Coordinates of C-alpha atoms and ligand atoms in Angstrom, one line a residue:
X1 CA 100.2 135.1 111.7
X2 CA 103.0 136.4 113.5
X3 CA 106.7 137.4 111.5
X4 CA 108.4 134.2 111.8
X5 CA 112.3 133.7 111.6
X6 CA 114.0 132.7 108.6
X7 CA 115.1 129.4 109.7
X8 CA 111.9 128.2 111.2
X9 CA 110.5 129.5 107.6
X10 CA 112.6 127.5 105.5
X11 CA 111.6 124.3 107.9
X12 CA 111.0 121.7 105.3
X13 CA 107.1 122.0 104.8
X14 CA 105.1 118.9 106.9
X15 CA 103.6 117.1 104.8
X16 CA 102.1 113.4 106.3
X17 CA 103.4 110.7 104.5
X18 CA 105.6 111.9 101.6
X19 CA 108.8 111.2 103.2
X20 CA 111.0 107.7 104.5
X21 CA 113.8 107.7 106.5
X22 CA 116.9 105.4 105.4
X23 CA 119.3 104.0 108.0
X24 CA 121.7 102.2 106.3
X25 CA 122.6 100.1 109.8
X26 CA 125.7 98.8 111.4
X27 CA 127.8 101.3 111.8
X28 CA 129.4 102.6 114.7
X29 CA 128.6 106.2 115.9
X30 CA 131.7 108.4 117.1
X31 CA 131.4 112.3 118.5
X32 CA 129.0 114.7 120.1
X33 CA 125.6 115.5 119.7
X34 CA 123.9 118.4 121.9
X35 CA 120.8 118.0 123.2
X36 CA 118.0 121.0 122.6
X37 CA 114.9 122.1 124.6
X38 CA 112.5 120.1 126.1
X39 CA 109.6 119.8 124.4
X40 CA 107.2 119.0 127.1
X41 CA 108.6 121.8 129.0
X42 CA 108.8 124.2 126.3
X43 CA 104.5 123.5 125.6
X44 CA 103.2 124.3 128.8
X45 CA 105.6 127.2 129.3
X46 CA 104.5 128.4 126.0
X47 CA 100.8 128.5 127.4
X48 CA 101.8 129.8 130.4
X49 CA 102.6 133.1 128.2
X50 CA 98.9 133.1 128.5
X51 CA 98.6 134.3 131.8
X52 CA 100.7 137.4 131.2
X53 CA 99.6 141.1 129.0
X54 CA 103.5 141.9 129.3
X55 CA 106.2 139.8 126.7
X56 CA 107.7 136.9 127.4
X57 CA 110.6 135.7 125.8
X58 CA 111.6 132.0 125.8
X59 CA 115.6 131.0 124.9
X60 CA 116.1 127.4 124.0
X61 CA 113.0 126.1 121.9
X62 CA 113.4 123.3 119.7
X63 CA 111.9 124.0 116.2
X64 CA 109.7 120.7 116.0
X65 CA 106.4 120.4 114.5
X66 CA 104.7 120.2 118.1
X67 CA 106.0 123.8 119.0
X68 CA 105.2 124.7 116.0
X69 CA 101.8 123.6 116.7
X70 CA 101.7 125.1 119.8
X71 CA 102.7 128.9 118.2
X72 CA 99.9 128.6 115.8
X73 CA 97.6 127.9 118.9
X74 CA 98.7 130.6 120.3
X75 CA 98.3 132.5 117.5
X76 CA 94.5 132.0 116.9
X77 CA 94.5 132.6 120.7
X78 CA 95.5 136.3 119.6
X79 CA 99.1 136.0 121.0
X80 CA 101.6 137.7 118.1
X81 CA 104.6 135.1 118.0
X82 CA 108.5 136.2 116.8
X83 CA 110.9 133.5 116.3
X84 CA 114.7 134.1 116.0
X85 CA 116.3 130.6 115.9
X86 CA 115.6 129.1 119.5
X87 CA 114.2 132.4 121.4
X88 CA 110.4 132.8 120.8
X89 CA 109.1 136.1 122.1
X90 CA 105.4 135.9 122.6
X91 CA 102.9 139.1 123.3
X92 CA 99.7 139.8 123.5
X93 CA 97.4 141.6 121.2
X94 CA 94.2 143.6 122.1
X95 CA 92.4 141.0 120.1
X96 CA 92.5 137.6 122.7
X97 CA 90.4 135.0 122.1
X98 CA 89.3 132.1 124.6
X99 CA 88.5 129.4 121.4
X100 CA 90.7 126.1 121.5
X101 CA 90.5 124.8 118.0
X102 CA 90.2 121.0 117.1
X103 CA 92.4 121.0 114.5
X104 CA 95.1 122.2 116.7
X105 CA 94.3 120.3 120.0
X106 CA 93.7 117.0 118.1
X107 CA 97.1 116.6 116.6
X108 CA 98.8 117.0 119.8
X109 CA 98.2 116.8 123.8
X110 CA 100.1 119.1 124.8
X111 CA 97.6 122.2 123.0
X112 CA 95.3 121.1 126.3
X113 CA 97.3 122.8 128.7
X114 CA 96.2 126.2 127.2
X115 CA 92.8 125.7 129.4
X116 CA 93.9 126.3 132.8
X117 CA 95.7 129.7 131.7
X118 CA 92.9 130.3 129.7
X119 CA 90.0 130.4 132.2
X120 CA 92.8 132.0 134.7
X121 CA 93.1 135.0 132.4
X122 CA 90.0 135.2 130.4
X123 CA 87.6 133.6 133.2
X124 CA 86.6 131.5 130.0
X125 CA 87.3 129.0 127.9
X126 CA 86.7 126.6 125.2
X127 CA 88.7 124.1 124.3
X128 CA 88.6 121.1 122.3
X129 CA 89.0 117.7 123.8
X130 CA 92.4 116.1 122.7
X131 CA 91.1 112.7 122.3
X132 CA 93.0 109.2 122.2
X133 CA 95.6 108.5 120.7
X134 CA 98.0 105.0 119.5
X135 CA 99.7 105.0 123.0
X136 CA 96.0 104.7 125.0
X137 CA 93.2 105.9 125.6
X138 CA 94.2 109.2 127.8
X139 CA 91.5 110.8 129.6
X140 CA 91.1 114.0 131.1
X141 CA 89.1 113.9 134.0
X142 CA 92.2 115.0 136.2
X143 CA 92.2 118.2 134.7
X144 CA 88.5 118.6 134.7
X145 CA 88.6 117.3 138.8
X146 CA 91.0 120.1 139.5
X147 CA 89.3 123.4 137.4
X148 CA 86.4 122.7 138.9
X149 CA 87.9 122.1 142.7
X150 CA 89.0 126.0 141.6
X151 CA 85.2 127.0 141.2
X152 CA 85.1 126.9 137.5
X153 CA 82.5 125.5 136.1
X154 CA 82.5 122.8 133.5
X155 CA 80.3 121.7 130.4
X156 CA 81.7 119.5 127.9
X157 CA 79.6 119.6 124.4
X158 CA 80.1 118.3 120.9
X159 CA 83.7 117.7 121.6
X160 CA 84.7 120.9 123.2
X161 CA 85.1 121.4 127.4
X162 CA 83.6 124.5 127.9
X163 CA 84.9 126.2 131.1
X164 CA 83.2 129.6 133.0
X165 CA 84.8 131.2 136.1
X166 CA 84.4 134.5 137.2
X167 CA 86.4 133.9 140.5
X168 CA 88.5 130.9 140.8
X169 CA 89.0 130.1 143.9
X170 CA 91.9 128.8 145.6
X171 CA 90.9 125.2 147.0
X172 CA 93.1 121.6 148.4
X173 CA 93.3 119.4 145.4
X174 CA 94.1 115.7 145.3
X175 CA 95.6 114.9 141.4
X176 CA 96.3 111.2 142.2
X177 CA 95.1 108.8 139.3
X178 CA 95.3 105.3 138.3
X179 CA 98.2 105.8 136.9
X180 CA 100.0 108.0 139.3
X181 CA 99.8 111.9 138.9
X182 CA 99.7 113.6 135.9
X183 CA 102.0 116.0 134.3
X184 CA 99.8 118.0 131.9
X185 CA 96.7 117.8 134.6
X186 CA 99.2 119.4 137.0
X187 CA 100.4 121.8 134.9
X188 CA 96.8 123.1 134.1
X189 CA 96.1 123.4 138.0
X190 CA 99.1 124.9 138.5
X191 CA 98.9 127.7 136.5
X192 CA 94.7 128.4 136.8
X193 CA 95.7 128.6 140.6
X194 CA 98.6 131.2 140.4
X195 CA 95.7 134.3 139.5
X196 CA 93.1 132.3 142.0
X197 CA 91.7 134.1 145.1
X198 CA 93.5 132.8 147.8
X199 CA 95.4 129.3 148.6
X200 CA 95.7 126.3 146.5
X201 CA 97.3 122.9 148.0
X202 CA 97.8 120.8 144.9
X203 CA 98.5 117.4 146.6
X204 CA 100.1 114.1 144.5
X205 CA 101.3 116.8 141.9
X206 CA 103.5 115.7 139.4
X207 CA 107.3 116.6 140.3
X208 CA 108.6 116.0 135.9
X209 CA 111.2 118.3 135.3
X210 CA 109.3 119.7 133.1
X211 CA 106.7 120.7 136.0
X212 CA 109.3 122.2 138.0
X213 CA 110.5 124.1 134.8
X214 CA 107.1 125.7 134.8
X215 CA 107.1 126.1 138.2
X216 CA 110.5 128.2 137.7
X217 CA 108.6 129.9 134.9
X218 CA 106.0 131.1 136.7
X219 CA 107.8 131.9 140.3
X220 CA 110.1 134.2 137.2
X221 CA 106.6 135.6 136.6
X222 CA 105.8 137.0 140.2
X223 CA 103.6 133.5 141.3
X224 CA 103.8 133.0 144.6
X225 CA 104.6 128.9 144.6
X226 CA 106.0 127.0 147.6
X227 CA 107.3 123.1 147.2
X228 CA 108.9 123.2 143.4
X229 CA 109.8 119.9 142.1
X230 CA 107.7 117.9 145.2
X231 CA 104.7 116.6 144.8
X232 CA 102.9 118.9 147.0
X233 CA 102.4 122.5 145.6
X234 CA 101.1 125.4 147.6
X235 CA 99.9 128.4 145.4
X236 CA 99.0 132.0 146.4
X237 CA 97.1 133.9 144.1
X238 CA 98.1 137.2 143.1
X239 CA 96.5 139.5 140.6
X240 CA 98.7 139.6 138.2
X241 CA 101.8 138.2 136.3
X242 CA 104.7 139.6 134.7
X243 CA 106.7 138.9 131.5
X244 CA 110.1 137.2 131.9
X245 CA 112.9 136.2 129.8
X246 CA 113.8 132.5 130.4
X247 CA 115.3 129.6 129.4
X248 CA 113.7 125.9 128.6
X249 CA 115.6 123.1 130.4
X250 CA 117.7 120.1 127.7
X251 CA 115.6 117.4 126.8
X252 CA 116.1 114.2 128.8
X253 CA 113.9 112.1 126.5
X254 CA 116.0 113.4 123.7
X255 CA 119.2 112.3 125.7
X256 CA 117.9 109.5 126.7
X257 CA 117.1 108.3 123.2
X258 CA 120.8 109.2 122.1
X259 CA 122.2 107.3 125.0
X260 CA 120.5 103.9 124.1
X261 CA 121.4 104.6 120.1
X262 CA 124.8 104.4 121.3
X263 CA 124.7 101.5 123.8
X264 CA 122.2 99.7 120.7
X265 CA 125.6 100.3 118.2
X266 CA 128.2 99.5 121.3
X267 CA 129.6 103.2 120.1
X268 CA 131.0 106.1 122.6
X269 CA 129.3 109.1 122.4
X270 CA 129.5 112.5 124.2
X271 CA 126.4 114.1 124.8
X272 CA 125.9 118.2 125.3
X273 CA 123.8 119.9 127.0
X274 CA 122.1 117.0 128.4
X275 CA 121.5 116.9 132.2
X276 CA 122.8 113.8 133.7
X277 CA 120.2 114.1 137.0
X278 CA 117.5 114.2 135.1
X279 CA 118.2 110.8 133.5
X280 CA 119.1 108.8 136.6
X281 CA 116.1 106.4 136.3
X282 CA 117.5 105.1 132.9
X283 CA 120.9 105.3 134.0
X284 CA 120.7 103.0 136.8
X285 CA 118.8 100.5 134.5
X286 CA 121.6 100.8 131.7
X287 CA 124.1 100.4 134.4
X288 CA 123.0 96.6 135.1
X289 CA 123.2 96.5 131.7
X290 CA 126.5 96.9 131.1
X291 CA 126.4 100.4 130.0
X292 CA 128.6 102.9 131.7
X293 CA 127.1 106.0 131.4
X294 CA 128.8 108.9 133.5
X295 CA 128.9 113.1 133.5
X296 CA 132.8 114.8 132.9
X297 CA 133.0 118.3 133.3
X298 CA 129.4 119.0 132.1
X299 CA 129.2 116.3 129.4
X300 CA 127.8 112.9 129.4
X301 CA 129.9 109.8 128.4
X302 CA 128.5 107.1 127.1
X303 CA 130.6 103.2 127.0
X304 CA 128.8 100.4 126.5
X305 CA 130.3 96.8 127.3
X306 CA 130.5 94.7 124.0
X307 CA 127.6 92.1 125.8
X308 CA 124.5 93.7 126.9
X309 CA 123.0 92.3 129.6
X310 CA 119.0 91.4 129.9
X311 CA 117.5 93.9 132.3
X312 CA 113.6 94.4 133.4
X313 CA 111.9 97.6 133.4
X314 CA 108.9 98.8 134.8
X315 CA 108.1 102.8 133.9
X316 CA 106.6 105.4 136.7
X317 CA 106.2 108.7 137.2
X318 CA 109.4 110.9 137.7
X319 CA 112.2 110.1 139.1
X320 CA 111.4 106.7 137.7
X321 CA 111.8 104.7 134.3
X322 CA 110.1 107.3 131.8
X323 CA 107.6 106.0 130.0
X324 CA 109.1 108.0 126.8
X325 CA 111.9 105.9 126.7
X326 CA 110.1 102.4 127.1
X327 CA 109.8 101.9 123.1
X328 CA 114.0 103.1 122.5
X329 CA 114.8 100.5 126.1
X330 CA 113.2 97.8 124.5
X331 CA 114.9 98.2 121.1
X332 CA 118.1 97.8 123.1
X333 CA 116.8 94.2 125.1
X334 CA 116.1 92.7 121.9
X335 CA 119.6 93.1 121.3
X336 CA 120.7 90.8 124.5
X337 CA 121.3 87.1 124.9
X338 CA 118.5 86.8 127.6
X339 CA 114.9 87.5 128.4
X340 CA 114.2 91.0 129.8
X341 CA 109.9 91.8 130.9
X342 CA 109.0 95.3 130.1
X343 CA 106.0 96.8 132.0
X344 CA 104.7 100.3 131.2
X345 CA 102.4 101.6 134.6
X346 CA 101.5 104.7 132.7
X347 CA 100.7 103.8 129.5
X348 CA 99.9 99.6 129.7
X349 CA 99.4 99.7 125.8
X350 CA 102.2 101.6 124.6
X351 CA 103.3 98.5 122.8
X352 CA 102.9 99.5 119.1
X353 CA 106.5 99.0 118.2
X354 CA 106.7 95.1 119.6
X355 CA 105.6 94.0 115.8
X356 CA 107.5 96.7 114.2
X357 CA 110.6 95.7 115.9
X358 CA 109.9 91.9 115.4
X359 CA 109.7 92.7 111.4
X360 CA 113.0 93.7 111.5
X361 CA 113.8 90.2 113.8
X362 CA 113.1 90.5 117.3
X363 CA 111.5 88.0 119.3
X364 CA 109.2 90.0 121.2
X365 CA 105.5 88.9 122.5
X366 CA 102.7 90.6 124.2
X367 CA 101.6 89.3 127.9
X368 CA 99.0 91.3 129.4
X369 CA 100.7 94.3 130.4
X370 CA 104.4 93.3 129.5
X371 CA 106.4 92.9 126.8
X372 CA 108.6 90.0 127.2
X373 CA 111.8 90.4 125.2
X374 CA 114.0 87.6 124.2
X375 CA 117.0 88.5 123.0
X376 CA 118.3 87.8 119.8
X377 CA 121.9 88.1 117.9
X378 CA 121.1 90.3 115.5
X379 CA 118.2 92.4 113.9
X380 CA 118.4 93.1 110.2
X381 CA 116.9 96.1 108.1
X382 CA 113.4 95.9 106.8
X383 CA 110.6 98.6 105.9
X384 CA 108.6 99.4 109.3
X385 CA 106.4 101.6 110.4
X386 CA 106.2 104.5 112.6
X387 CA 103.4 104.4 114.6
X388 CA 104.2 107.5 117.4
X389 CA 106.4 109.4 118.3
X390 CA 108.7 107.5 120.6
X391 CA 108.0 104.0 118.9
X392 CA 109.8 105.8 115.5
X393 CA 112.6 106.3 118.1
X394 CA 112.8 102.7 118.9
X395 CA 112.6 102.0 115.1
X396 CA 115.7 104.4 114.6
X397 CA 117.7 102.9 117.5
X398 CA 116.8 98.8 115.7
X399 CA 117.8 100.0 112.1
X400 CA 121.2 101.7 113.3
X401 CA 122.3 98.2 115.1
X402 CA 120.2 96.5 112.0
X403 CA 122.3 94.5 109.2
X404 CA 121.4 96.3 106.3
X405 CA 118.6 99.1 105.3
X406 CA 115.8 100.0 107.1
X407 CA 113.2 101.9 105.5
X408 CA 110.6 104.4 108.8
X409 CA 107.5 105.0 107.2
X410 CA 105.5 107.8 108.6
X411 CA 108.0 109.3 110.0
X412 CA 107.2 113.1 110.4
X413 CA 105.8 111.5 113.8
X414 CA 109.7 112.0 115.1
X415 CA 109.6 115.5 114.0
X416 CA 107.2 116.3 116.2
X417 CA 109.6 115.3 119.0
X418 CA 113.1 115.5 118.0
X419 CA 115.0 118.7 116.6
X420 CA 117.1 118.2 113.1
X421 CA 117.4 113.9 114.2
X422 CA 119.0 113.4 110.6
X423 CA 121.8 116.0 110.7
X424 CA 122.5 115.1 114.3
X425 CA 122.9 111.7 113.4
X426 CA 124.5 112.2 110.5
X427 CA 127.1 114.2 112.7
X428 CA 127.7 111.7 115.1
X429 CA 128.3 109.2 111.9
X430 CA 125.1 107.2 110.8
X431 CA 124.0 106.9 107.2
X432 CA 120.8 108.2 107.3
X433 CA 118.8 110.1 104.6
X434 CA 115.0 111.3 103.6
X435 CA 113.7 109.9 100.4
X436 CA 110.4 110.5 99.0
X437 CA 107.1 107.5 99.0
X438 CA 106.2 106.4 96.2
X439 CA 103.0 106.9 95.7
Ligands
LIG1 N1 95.5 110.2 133.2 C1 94.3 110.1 133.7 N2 93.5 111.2 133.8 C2 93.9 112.4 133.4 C3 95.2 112.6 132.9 C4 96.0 111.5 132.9 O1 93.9 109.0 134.1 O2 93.1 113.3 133.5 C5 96.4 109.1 133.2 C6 97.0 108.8 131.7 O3 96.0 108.1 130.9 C7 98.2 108.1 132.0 C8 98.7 108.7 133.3 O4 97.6 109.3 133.9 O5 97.9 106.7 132.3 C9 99.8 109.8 133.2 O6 99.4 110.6 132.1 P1 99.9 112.2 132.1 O7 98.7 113.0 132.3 O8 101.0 112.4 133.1 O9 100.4 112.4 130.7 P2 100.3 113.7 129.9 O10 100.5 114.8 130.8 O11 99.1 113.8 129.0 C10 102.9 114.0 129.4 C11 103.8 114.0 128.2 C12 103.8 112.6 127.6 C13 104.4 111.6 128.7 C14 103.4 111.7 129.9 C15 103.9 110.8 131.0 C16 103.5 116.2 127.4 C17 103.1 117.1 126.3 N3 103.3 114.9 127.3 O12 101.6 113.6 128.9 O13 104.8 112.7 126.6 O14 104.4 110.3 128.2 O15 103.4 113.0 130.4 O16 105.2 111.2 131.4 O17 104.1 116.7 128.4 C18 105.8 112.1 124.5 O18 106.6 113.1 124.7 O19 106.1 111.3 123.7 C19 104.7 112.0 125.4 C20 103.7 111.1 125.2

């Protein structure tokens, strides 16, 4: 194990299921909460490290349980990690290993993205499938189409893709799915090509933030990439990357999430650190709404109307509705006096929350691939269940605006996504608190 900083140390220890969340509901927020890293930029940057003999150091890491995931990968990788509040400096060792663990790819989706850097650096690789999980079914063929358009070649046995390539080869790459591109199949491609021989076109790449982040990452490194933030990426090999110091981008789901707990409590908030550009998609939809969010001098402003309007989504890739905020959007619909349809293109079953939410008094069925909300009054507090990560954000947003307690089961699930959420909210004025299960 790597030395580890003191406050990352004293992190409360995970364990599943031994504590609740309490909102005691109805109350107004009031203040400023600052936004921290980006999760889903700071994992694929974190296997990007991969590619590189030389240190990297990475400012503005949130301490969740996902990164923290993500530096024991790296870890039994043979990367030594150091962690100093939010800057994680990450070397190499002479001892690297090219073994993805199932233990540590299974809990989380993001410990994939160590294969492309992997067979980039060690022309090998093995690395344990990720799986399903609540939100769908999540293949990986993408990825797998892509490696081997780069000449590796691919074997997938007893759970584990087992990738071999001497020479990858640079190679014109089409990463459309049925679903629209995809972030963490992009972000494999991308960085396998940046140490392949020659050219690589990736075409219908995924243009995230998050992938431009990493594309800023690795250009930082010495890759040669044309077309950052586009969904067409042109890659020139080179032989060898550098260590860089550089800094992760703000969260926009994380925003996002505080922006709707605000419009859900008709409260005005100020939010740090955000970036408002990033979060046009929701913006737009929470300006029909009735929800004026706007950027002063660097900071967001959030002021909702006292009525919320009914408003439709439909999620898609960047810059469109986020998926990662479909869960927290509709918490905020049940709340309207109207009927709002909410259709997730990404993910069509990432509905988990609907009968969560309607235990705590929302009217909200399942039709095919919508949701159909009808709005309702009020919701009031009840004992719920978190389910993943973003539903438990949709279950906080319902038990702030909720009439009395609300009890989240299960929910280290938000600590895998969002940094110290109890003293942040606390901050900005909530009653929230842990308490133990009963067992
Ligand atoms: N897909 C395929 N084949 C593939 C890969 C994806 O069909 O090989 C499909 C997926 O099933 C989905 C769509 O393509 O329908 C898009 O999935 P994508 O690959 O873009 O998702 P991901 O890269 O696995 C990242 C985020 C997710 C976020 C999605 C979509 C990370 C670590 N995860 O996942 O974040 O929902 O992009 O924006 O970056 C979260 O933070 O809560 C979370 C789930």
């Amino acid at each position: 194990m790597g030395a580890r900083s003191r406050r990352w140390r004293t992190l409360r220890p995970y364990v599943e299921g031994m504590e609740k969340l309490i909102i005691e509901g109805e109350r107004p927020l009031k203040g400023e909460v600052t936004i921290s890293g980006a999760k889903n930029a700071a994992l694929p940057i974190m296997a990007a490290t991969l590619l590189t003999d030389e240190p990297c150091v990475l400012r503005n890491i949130p301490q969740l349980r996902d990164t923290r995931t993500m530096i024991a990968l790296l870890e039994s990788l043979g990367k030594a990690v150091q962690v100093d509040g939010d800057k994680v400096t990450i070397s190499s060792t002479d001892k690297m290993d090219c073994v993805a663990d199932y233990k540590l790819v299974s809990t989380m989706r993001g410990s994939f993205c160590v294969l492309g850097p992997l067979i980039a650096k060690l022309a090998k690789a093995k690395v344990s499938l990720p799986g399903g999980c609540v939100i769908g079914i999540r293949p990986v063929d993408l990825h797998l189409k892509g490696l081997k358009a780069l000449g590796a070649k691919i074997e997938i046995e007893n759970g584990y893709v087992l990738a071999n390539a001497r020479h990858l080869r640079g190679s014109h790459i089409y990463l459309g799915g049925m679903f629209g591109s995809s972030v963490l199949a992009t972000a494999n491609i991308l960085m396998a090509a940046t140490l392949a021989k020659s050219q690589t076109i990736i075409e219908s790449a995924a243009c995230e933030p998050e992938i431009e982040n990493l594309t800023q990452f690795l250009i930082a490194m010495g890759a040669k990439i044309k077309g950052k933030g586009s969904h067409c990426l042109t890659v020139t090999g080179v032989k060898k990357l550098r260590g860089v110091s550089f800094k992760i981008i703000p969260d926009r789901i994380e925003a996002g999430t505080y922006i709707l707990m605000a419009a859900a409590t008709k409260s005005c908030i100020t939010v740090r650190n955000g970036c408002y550009a990033h979060l046009m998609g929701l913006i737009d939809k929470l300006d029909q709404a009735g929800v004026k969010v706007t950027e002063e001098e660097g900071l967001i402003k959030v002021r909702p109307r006292k009525t919320i309007k009914p408003i439709g989504i439909t999620t898609h890739p960047y810059p469109g509705f986020p998926t990662d905020l479909q869960a927290q959007f509709m918490a905020l619909m049940a709340l309207t006096q109207g009927v709002s349809v909410i259709t997730d293109k990404i993910y069509p079953d990432r509905f988990m929350h609907i009968a969560e939410l309607n235990r705590m008094g929302a009217d909200i069925r399942r039709d095919g691939p919508n949701a159909i909300v009808n709005g309702i009054k009020k919701l009031y507090g009840a004992p719920v269940m978190a389910s993943d990560l973003r539903a438990s954000a949709a279950l906080i947003i319902a038990g702030l605006a909720a009439k009395g307690r609300t009890e989240i089961h299960r929910m280290y699930h938000l600590e895998r996504g969002y940094e110290a959420l109890d003293e942040k909210l606390t901050a900005l004025g909530a009653k929230v608190y842990r308490e133990q299960e009963s067992l």
